[in-house]
Short mmCIF file of N, CA and C in Angstrom, two decimals:
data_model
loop_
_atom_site.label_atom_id
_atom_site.label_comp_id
_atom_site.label_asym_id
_atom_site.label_seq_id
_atom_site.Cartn_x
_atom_site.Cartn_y
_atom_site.Cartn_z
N UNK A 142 0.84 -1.17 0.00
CA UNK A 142 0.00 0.00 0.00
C UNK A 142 0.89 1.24 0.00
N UNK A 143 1.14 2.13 -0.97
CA UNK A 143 1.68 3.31 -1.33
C UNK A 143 0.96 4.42 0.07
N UNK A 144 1.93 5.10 0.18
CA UNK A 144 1.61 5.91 1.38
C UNK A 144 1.77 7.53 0.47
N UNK A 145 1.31 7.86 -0.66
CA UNK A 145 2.17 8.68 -1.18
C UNK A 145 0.12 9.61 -1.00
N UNK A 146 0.70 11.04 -0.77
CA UNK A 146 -0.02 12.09 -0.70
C UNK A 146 -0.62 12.47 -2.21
N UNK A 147 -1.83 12.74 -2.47
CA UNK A 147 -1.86 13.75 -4.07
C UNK A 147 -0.84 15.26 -3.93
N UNK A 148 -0.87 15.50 -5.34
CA UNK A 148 -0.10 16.38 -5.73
C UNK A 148 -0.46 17.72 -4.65
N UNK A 149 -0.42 18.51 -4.28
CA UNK A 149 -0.37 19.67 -3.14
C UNK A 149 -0.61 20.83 -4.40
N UNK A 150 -1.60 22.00 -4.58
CA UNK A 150 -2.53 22.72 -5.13
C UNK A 150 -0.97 23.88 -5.65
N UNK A 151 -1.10 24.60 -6.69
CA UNK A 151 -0.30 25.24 -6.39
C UNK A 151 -0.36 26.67 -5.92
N UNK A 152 0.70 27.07 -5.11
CA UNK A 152 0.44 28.28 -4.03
C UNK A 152 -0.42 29.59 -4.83
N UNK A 153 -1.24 30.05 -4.12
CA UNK A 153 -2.04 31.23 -4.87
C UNK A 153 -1.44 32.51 -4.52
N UNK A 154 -1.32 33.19 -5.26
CA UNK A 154 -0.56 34.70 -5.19
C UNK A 154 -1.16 36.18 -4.69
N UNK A 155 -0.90 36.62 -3.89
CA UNK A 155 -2.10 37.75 -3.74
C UNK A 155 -2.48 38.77 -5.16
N UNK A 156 -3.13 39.14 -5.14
CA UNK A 156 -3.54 39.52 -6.13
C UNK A 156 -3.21 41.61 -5.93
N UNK A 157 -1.77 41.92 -5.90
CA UNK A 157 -1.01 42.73 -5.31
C UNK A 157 -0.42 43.32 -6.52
N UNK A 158 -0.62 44.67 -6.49
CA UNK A 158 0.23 45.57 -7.72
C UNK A 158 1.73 45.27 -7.53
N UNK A 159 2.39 45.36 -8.57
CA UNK A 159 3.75 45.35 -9.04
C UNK A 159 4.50 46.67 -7.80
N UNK A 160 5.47 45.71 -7.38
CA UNK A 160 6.00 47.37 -6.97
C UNK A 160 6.73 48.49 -7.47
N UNK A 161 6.13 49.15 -6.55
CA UNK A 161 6.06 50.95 -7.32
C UNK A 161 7.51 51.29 -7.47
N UNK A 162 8.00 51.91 -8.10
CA UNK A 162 9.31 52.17 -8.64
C UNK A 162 9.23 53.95 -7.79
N UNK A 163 10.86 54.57 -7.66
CA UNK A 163 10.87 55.87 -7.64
C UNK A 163 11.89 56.50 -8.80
N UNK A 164 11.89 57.46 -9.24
CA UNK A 164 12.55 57.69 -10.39
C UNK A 164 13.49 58.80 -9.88
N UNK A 165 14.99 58.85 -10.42
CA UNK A 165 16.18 59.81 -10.00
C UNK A 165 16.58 60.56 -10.87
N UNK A 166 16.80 61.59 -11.21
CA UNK A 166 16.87 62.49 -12.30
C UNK A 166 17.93 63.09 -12.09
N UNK A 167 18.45 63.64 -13.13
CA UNK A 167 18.96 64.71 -13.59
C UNK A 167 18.90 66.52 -13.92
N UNK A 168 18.94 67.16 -13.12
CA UNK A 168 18.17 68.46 -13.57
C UNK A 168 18.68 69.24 -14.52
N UNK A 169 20.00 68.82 -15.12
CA UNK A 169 20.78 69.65 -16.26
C UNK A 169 19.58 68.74 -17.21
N UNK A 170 19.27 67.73 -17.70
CA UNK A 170 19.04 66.96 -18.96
C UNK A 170 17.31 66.86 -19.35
N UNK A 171 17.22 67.03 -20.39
CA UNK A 171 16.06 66.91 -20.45
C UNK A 171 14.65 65.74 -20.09
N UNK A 172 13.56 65.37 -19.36
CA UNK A 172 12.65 64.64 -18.98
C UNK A 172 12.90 63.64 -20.02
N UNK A 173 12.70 63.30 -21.64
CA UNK A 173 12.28 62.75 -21.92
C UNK A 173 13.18 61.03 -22.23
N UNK A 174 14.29 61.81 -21.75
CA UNK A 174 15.83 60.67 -21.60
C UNK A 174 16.27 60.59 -20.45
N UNK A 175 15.87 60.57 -18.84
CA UNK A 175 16.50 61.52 -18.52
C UNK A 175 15.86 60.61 -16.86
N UNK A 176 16.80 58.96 -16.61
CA UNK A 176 16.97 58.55 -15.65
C UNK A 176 17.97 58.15 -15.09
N UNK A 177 18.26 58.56 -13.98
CA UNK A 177 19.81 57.80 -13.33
C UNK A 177 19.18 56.90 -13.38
N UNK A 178 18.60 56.41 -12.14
CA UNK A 178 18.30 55.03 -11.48
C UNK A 178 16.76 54.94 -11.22
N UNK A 179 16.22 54.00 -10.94
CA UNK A 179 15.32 53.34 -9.97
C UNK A 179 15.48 53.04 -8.86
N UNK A 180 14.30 53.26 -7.81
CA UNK A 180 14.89 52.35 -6.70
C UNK A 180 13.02 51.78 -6.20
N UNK A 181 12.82 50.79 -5.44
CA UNK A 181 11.62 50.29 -5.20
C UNK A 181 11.32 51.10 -4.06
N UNK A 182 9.56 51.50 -4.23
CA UNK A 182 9.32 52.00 -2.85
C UNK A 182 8.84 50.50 -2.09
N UNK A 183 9.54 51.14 -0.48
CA UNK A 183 9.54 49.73 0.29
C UNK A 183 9.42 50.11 1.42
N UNK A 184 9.64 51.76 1.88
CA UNK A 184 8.96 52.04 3.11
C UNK A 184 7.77 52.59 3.11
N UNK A 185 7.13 52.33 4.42
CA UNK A 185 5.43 52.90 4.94
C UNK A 185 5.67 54.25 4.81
N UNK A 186 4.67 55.13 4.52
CA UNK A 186 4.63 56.65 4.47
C UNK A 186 3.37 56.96 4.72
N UNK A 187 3.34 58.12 5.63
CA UNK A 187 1.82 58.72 5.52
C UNK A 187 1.84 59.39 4.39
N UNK A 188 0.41 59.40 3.87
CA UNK A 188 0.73 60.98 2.40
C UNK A 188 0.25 62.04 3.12
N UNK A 189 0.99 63.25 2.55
CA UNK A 189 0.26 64.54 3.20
C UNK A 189 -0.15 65.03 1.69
N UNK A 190 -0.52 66.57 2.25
CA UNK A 190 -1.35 67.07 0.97
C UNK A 190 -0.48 67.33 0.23
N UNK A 191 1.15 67.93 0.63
CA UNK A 191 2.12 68.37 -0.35
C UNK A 191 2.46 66.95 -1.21
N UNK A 192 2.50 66.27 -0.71
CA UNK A 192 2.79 64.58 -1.54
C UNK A 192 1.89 64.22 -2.72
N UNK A 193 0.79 64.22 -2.00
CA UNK A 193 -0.18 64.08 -3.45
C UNK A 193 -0.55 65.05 -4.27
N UNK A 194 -0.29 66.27 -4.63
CA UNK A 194 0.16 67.16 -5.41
C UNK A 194 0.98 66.74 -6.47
N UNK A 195 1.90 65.79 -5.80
CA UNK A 195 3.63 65.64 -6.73
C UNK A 195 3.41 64.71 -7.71
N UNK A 196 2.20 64.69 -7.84
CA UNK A 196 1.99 62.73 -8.73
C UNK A 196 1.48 61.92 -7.96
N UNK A 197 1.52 61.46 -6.85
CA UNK A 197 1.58 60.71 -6.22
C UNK A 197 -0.05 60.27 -5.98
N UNK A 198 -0.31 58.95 -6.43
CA UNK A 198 -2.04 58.72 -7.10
C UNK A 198 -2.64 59.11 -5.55
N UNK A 199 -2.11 58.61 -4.15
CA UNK A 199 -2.91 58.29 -3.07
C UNK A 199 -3.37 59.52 -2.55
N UNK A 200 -4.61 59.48 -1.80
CA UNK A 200 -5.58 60.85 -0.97
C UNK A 200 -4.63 61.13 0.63
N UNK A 201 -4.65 62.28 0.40
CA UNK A 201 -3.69 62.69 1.34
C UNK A 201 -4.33 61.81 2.82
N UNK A 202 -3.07 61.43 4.05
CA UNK A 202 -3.54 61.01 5.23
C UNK A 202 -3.58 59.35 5.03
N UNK A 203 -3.70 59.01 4.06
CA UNK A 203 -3.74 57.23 3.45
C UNK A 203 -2.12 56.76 3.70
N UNK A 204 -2.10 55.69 3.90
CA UNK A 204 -0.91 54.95 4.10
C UNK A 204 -0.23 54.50 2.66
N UNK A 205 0.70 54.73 2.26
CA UNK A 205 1.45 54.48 0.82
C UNK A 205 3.06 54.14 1.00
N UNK A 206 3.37 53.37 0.31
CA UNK A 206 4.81 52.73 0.17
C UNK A 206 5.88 53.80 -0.25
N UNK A 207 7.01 53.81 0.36
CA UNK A 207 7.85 55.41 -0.54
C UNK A 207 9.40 54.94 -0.20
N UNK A 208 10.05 55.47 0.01
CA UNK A 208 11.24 55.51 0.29
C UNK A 208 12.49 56.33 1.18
N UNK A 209 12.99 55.51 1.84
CA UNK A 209 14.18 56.83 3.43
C UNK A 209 14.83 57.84 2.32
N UNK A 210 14.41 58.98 2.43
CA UNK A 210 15.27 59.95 1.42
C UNK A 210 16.22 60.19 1.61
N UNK A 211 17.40 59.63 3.05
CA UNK A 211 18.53 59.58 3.28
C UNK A 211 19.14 58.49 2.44
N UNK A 212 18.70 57.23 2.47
CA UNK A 212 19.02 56.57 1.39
C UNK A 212 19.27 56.37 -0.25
N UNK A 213 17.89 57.33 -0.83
CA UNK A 213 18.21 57.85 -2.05
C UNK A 213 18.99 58.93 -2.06
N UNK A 214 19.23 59.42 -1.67
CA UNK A 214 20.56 60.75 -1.07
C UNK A 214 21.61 60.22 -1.43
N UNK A 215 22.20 58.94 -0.78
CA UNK A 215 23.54 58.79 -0.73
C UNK A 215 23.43 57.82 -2.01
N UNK A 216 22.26 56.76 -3.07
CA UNK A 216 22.61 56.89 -4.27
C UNK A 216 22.67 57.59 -5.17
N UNK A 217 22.34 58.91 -4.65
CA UNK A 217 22.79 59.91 -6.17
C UNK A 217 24.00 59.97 -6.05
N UNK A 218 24.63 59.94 -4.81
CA UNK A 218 25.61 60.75 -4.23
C UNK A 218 26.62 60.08 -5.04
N UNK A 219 26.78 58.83 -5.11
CA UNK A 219 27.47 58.12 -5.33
C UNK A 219 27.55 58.15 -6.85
N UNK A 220 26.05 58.12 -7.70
CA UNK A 220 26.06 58.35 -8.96
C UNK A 220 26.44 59.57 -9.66
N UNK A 221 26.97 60.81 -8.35
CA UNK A 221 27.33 61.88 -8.57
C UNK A 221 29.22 62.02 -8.23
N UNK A 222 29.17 61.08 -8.55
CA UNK A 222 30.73 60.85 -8.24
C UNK A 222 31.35 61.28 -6.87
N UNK A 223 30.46 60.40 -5.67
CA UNK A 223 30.85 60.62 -4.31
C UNK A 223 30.26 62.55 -4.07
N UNK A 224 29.96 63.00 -4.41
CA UNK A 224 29.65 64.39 -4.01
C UNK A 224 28.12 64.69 -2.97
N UNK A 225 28.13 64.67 -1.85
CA UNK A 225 27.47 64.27 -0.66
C UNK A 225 26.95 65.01 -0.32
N UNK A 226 27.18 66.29 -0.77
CA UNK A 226 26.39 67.54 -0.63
C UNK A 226 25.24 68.29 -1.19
N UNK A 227 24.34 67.09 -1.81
CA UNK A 227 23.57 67.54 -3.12
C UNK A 227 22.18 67.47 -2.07
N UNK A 228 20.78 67.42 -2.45
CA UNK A 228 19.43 67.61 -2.03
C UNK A 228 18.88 66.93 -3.19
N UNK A 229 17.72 66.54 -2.69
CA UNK A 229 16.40 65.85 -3.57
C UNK A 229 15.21 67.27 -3.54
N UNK A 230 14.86 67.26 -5.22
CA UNK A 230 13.36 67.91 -4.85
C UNK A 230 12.78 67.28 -6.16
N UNK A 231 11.48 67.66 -6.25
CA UNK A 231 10.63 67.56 -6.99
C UNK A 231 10.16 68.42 -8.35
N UNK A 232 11.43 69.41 -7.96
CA UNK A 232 11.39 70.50 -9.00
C UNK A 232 12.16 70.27 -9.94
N UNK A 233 12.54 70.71 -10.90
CA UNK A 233 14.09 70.93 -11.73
C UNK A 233 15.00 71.69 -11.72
N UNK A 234 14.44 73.06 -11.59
CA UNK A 234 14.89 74.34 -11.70
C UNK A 234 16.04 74.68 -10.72
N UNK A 235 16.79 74.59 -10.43
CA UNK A 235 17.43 74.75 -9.13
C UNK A 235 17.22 75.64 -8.08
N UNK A 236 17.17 76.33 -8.97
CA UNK A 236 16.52 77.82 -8.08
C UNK A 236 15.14 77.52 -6.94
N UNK A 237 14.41 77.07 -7.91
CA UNK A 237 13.06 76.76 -7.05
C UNK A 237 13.47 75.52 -6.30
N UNK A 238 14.32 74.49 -6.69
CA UNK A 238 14.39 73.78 -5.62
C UNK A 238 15.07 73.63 -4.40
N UNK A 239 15.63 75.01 -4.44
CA UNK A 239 16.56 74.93 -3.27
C UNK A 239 15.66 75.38 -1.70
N UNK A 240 14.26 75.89 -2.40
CA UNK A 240 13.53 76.38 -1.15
C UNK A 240 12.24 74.82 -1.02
N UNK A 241 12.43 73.98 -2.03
CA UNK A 241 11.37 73.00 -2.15
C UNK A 241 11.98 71.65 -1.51
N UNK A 242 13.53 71.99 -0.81
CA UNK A 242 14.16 70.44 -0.62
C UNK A 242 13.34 69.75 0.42
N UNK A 243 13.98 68.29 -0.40
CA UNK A 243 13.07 67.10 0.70
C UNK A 243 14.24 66.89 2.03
N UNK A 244 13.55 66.55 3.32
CA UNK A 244 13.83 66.45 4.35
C UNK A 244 15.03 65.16 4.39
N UNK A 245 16.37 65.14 4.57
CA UNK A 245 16.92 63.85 4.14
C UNK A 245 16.19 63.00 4.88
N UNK A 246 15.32 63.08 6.58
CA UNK A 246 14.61 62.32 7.50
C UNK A 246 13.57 61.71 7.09
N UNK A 247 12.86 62.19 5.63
CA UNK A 247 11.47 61.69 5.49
C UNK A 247 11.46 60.81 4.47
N UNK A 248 10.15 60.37 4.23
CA UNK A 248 9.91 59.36 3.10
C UNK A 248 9.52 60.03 1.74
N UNK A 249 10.33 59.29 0.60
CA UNK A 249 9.69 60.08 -0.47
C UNK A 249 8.81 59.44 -0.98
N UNK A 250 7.61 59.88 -1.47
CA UNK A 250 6.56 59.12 -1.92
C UNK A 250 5.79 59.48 -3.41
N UNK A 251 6.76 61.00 -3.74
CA UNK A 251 6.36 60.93 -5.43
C UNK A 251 6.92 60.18 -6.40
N UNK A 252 6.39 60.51 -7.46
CA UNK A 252 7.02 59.56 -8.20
C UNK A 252 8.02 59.71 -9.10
N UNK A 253 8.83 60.83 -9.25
CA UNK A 253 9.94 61.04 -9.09
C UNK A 253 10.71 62.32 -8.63
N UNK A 254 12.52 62.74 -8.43
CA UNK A 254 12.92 63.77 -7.94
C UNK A 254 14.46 63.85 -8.86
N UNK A 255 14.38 65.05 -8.33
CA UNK A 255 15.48 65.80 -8.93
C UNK A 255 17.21 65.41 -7.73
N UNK A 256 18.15 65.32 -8.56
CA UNK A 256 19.33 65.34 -7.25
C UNK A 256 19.96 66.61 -7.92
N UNK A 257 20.01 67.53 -7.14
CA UNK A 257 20.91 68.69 -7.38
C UNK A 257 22.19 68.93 -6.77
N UNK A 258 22.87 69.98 -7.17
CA UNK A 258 24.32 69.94 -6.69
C UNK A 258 24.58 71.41 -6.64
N UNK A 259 25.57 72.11 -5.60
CA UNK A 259 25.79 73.45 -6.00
C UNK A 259 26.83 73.08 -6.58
N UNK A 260 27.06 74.19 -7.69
CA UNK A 260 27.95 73.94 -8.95
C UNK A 260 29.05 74.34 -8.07
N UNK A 261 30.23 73.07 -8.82
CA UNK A 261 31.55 73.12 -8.74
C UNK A 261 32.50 73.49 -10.00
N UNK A 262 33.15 74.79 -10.19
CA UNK A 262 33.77 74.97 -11.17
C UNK A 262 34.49 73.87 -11.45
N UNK A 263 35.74 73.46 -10.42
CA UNK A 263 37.19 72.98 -10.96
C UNK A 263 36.01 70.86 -11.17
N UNK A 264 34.93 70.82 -10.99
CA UNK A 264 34.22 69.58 -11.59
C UNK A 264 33.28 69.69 -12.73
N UNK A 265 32.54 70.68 -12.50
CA UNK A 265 31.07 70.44 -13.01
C UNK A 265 30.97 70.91 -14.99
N UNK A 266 30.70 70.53 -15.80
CA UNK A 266 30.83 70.76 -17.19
C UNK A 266 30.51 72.55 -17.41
N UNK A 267 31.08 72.49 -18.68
CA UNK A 267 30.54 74.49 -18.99
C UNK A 267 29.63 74.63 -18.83
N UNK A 268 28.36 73.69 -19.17
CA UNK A 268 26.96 74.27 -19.42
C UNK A 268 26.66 74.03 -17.63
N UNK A 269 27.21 73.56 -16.83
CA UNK A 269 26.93 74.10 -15.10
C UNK A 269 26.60 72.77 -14.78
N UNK A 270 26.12 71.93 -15.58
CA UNK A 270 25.53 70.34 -14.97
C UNK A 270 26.60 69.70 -14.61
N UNK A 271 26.70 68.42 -13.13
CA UNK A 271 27.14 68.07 -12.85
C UNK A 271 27.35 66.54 -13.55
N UNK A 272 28.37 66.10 -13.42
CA UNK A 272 29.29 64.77 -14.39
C UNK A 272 28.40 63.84 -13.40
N UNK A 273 28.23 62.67 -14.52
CA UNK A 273 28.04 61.44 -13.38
C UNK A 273 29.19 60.01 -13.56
N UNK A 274 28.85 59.10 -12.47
CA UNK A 274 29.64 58.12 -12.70
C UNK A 274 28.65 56.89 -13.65
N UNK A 275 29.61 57.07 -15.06
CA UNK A 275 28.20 56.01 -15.98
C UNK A 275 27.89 54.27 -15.36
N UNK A 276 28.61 54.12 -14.85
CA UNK A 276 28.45 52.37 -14.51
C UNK A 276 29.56 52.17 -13.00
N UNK A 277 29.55 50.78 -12.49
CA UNK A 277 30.35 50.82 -11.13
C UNK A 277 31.43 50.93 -11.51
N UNK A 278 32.12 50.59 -12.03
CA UNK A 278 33.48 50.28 -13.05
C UNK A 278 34.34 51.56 -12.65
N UNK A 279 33.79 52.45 -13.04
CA UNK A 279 34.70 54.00 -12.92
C UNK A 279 34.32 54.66 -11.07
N UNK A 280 33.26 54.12 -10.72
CA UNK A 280 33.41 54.40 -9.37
C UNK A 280 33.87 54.12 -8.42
N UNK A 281 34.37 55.63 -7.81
CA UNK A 281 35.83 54.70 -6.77
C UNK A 281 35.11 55.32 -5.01
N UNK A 282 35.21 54.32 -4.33
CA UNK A 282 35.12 54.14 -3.19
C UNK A 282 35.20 55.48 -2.43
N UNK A 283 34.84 56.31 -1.79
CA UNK A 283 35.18 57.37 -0.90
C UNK A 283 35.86 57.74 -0.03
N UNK A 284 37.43 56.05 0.48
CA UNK A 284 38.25 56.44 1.61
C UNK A 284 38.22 57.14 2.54
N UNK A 285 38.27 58.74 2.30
CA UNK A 285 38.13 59.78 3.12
C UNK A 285 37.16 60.59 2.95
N UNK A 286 35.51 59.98 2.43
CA UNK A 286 35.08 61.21 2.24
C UNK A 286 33.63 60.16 2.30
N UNK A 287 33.67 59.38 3.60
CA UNK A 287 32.42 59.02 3.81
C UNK A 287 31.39 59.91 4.85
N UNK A 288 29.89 59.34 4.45
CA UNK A 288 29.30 60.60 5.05
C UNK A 288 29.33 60.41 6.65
N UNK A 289 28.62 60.94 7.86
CA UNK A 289 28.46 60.56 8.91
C UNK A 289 27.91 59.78 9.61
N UNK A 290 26.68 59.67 8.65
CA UNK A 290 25.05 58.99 8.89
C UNK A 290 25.27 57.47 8.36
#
């Protein structure tokens, strides 16, 4: 007499949106080419009203997935060739975003931001935009110039 079980059902999947992506930009380059990176939203966020303004589909006060903006901080930073001193906003303009920056403490929850930089002559190209590092390959480690946090 075989002791053997039937086949076991196969596992059912929740029926759960794809996760939400956040998008990293460039503010010298134009929107329509114009992504560093991705990163997944994966932390809890409240939305406020300034959030859902930005894109961001959810009704302000609702619970939504986003991301530690200290964390996307230090991958631009890095995609900015170690330069640690830059801000996230939602703007492009620099100008306007220097009064619009995101909190490095909070969650970002639009759906995408700007990494800005104050311009460095002896780095940054003629037209004022800052260089990036294109792949890991050319990026070099920070030895002496890690952040605190």
């Amino acid at each position: 007499m075989p002791y053997a079980r039937p086949p076991a059902p196969p596992p059912s999947l929740p029926d759960s949106p794809p996760p939400r992506q956040i998008l990293f930009r460039h503010p010298g380059y134009d929107d329509s080419n114009n992504v560093l990176f991705k990163l997944h939203a994966i932390d809890a966020a409240t939305v406020s009203s300034h959030d859902s303004e930005e894109g961001t589909p959810q009704r302000p006060g609702t619970l939504a997935l986003g991301l530690y903006a200290q964390f996307a901080l230090n991958a631009c930073a890095i995609f900015a060739g170690n330069r640690f001193n830059g801000w996230l906003s939602t703007l492009r303009n620099p100008d306007e975003a220097r009064d619009a920056r995101v909190d490095a403490g909070s969650i970002l929850v639009a759906r995408s931001y700007y990494y800005h930089l104050d311009r460095d002559n002896d780095i940054d190209g003629p037209d004022g935009s800052y260089r990036i590092v294109p792949n890991f390959r050319e990026w070099r480690f920070p030895h002496e110039n890690i952040p605190a946090h």
